[in-house]
């Protein structure tokens, strides 16, 4: 997630790695009954949807230099920070399950 904030040349690669991690998690736990009611898995599904849909929209807009481009880049950064918050909350939830 830190790489997502470092600038445009790193964002695409970091976002791709995030997509891979989320996809691997869903592949591993998505059909497992034990995790079907686990709120952490729901957060992963939400993250997956946000990453795919919003990522496509932002990438398309930026690649086409949609106007106002500066505003689009700023909202893209806000989106990435939102993803980071979701991941941090999921991590905190996971830690609380381990502690209990």
PDB file of C-alpha atoms in Angstrom:
ATOM      1  CA  UNK A   1       0.000   0.000   0.000  1.00  0.00           C
ATOM      2  CA  UNK A   2       2.896   2.348   0.655  1.00  0.00           C
ATOM      3  CA  UNK A   3       3.897   2.065  -3.002  1.00  0.00           C
ATOM      4  CA  UNK A   4       0.441   3.204  -4.105  1.00  0.00           C
ATOM      5  CA  UNK A   5       1.201   6.635  -2.628  1.00  0.00           C
ATOM      6  CA  UNK A   6       4.661   7.108  -4.095  1.00  0.00           C
ATOM      7  CA  UNK A   7       3.645   8.404  -7.498  1.00  0.00           C
ATOM      8  CA  UNK A   8       2.162   7.506 -10.833  1.00  0.00           C
ATOM      9  CA  UNK A   9       5.034   5.371 -12.069  1.00  0.00           C
ATOM     10  CA  UNK A  10       4.608   2.985  -9.124  1.00  0.00           C
ATOM     11  CA  UNK A  11       0.834   3.063  -8.710  1.00  0.00           C
ATOM     12  CA  UNK A  12      -0.002   0.692 -11.560  1.00  0.00           C
ATOM     13  CA  UNK A  13       2.419  -2.007 -10.411  1.00  0.00           C
ATOM     14  CA  UNK A  14       1.389  -1.707  -6.773  1.00  0.00           C
ATOM     15  CA  UNK A  15      -2.294  -1.791  -7.688  1.00  0.00           C
ATOM     16  CA  UNK A  16      -1.672  -4.902  -9.802  1.00  0.00           C
ATOM     17  CA  UNK A  17       0.015  -6.590  -6.833  1.00  0.00           C
ATOM     18  CA  UNK A  18      -2.935  -5.654  -4.629  1.00  0.00           C
ATOM     19  CA  UNK A  19      -5.322  -7.185  -7.179  1.00  0.00           C
ATOM     20  CA  UNK A  20      -3.270 -10.382  -7.172  1.00  0.00           C
ATOM     21  CA  UNK A  21      -3.278 -10.593  -3.367  1.00  0.00           C
ATOM     22  CA  UNK A  22      -7.017  -9.996  -3.154  1.00  0.00           C
ATOM     23  CA  UNK A  23      -7.722 -12.518  -5.915  1.00  0.00           C
ATOM     24  CA  UNK A  24      -5.549 -15.147  -4.227  1.00  0.00           C
ATOM     25  CA  UNK A  25      -7.407 -14.596  -0.949  1.00  0.00           C
ATOM     26  CA  UNK A  26     -10.783 -15.002  -2.639  1.00  0.00           C
ATOM     27  CA  UNK A  27      -9.596 -18.091  -4.527  1.00  0.00           C
ATOM     28  CA  UNK A  28      -8.338 -19.655  -1.306  1.00  0.00           C
ATOM     29  CA  UNK A  29     -11.177 -18.768   1.079  1.00  0.00           C
ATOM     30  CA  UNK A  30     -14.137 -17.711  -1.091  1.00  0.00           C
ATOM     31  CA  UNK A  31     -15.775 -21.143  -1.300  1.00  0.00           C
ATOM     32  CA  UNK A  32     -14.759 -22.318   2.178  1.00  0.00           C
ATOM     33  CA  UNK A  33     -17.842 -22.687   4.377  1.00  0.00           C
ATOM     34  CA  UNK A  34     -15.791 -21.897   7.487  1.00  0.00           C
ATOM     35  CA  UNK A  35     -15.209 -18.366   6.189  1.00  0.00           C
ATOM     36  CA  UNK A  36     -18.633 -17.792   4.584  1.00  0.00           C
ATOM     37  CA  UNK A  37     -19.829 -15.674   7.541  1.00  0.00           C
ATOM     38  CA  UNK A  38     -16.471 -14.084   8.310  1.00  0.00           C
ATOM     39  CA  UNK A  39     -16.696 -10.276   7.934  1.00  0.00           C
ATOM     40  CA  UNK A  40     -13.062 -10.160   6.842  1.00  0.00           C
ATOM     41  CA  UNK A  41     -13.918 -12.124   3.707  1.00  0.00           C
ATOM     42  CA  UNK A  42     -16.755  -9.703   2.954  1.00  0.00           C
ATOM     43  CA  UNK A  43     -14.279  -6.829   3.214  1.00  0.00           C
ATOM     44  CA  UNK A  44     -12.020  -8.644   0.748  1.00  0.00           C
ATOM     45  CA  UNK A  45     -14.918  -9.014  -1.715  1.00  0.00           C
ATOM     46  CA  UNK A  46     -15.751  -5.313  -1.348  1.00  0.00           C
ATOM     47  CA  UNK A  47     -12.120  -4.390  -1.850  1.00  0.00           C
ATOM     48  CA  UNK A  48     -11.997  -6.619  -4.918  1.00  0.00           C
ATOM     49  CA  UNK A  49     -15.013  -4.875  -6.462  1.00  0.00           C
ATOM     50  CA  UNK A  50     -13.705  -1.415  -5.661  1.00  0.00           C
ATOM     51  CA  UNK A  51     -10.278  -2.170  -7.029  1.00  0.00           C
ATOM     52  CA  UNK A  52     -11.560  -3.610 -10.282  1.00  0.00           C
ATOM     53  CA  UNK A  53     -14.264  -1.097 -11.103  1.00  0.00           C
ATOM     54  CA  UNK A  54     -12.780   2.117  -9.819  1.00  0.00           C
ATOM     55  CA  UNK A  55      -9.300   1.206 -10.953  1.00  0.00           C
ATOM     56  CA  UNK A  56     -10.546   0.735 -14.512  1.00  0.00           C
ATOM     57  CA  UNK A  57     -12.395   4.042 -14.488  1.00  0.00           C
ATOM     58  CA  UNK A  58      -9.453   6.011 -13.113  1.00  0.00           C
ATOM     59  CA  UNK A  59      -6.951   4.379 -15.464  1.00  0.00           C
ATOM     60  CA  UNK A  60      -9.173   5.039 -18.453  1.00  0.00           C
ATOM     61  CA  UNK A  61      -9.742   8.669 -17.512  1.00  0.00           C
ATOM     62  CA  UNK A  62      -6.084   9.336 -16.835  1.00  0.00           C
ATOM     63  CA  UNK A  63      -4.933   7.559 -20.003  1.00  0.00           C
ATOM     64  CA  UNK A  64      -7.346   9.678 -22.044  1.00  0.00           C
ATOM     65  CA  UNK A  65      -6.249  12.801 -20.194  1.00  0.00           C
ATOM     66  CA  UNK A  66      -9.811  13.560 -19.104  1.00  0.00           C
ATOM     67  CA  UNK A  67     -10.331  17.119 -17.933  1.00  0.00           C
ATOM     68  CA  UNK A  68      -9.782  18.387 -15.355  1.00  0.00           C
ATOM     69  CA  UNK A  69      -6.871  15.944 -15.223  1.00  0.00           C
ATOM     70  CA  UNK A  70      -5.406  17.316 -11.989  1.00  0.00           C
ATOM     71  CA  UNK A  71      -8.728  16.800 -10.221  1.00  0.00           C
ATOM     72  CA  UNK A  72      -8.982  13.253 -11.590  1.00  0.00           C
ATOM     73  CA  UNK A  73      -5.483  12.442 -10.329  1.00  0.00           C
ATOM     74  CA  UNK A  74      -6.343  13.878  -6.894  1.00  0.00           C
ATOM     75  CA  UNK A  75      -9.521  11.811  -6.620  1.00  0.00           C
ATOM     76  CA  UNK A  76      -7.549   8.767  -7.740  1.00  0.00           C
ATOM     77  CA  UNK A  77      -5.148   9.379  -4.859  1.00  0.00           C
ATOM     78  CA  UNK A  78      -8.102   9.697  -2.471  1.00  0.00           C
ATOM     79  CA  UNK A  79      -9.429   6.396  -3.789  1.00  0.00           C
ATOM     80  CA  UNK A  80      -6.083   4.715  -3.172  1.00  0.00           C
ATOM     81  CA  UNK A  81      -6.022   6.091   0.380  1.00  0.00           C
ATOM     82  CA  UNK A  82      -9.528   4.707   0.884  1.00  0.00           C
ATOM     83  CA  UNK A  83      -8.289   1.282  -0.206  1.00  0.00           C
ATOM     84  CA  UNK A  84      -5.431   1.593   2.233  1.00  0.00           C
ATOM     85  CA  UNK A  85      -7.876   2.341   5.062  1.00  0.00           C
ATOM     86  CA  UNK A  86      -9.938  -0.727   4.193  1.00  0.00           C
ATOM     87  CA  UNK A  87      -6.840  -2.917   4.201  1.00  0.00           C
ATOM     88  CA  UNK A  88      -5.663  -1.456   7.529  1.00  0.00           C
ATOM     89  CA  UNK A  89      -9.083  -2.036   9.120  1.00  0.00           C
ATOM     90  CA  UNK A  90      -9.153  -5.595   7.828  1.00  0.00           C
ATOM     91  CA  UNK A  91      -5.671  -6.134   9.222  1.00  0.00           C
ATOM     92  CA  UNK A  92      -6.736  -4.723  12.595  1.00  0.00           C
ATOM     93  CA  UNK A  93      -9.780  -7.006  12.579  1.00  0.00           C
ATOM     94  CA  UNK A  94      -7.569  -9.979  11.744  1.00  0.00           C
ATOM     95  CA  UNK A  95      -5.236  -9.085  14.617  1.00  0.00           C
ATOM     96  CA  UNK A  96      -8.174  -8.881  17.034  1.00  0.00           C
ATOM     97  CA  UNK A  97      -9.270 -12.401  15.992  1.00  0.00           C
ATOM     98  CA  UNK A  98      -5.749 -13.697  16.639  1.00  0.00           C
ATOM     99  CA  UNK A  99      -5.558 -12.052  20.058  1.00  0.00           C
ATOM    100  CA  UNK A 100      -8.908 -13.510  21.212  1.00  0.00           C
TER     101      UNK A 100
END
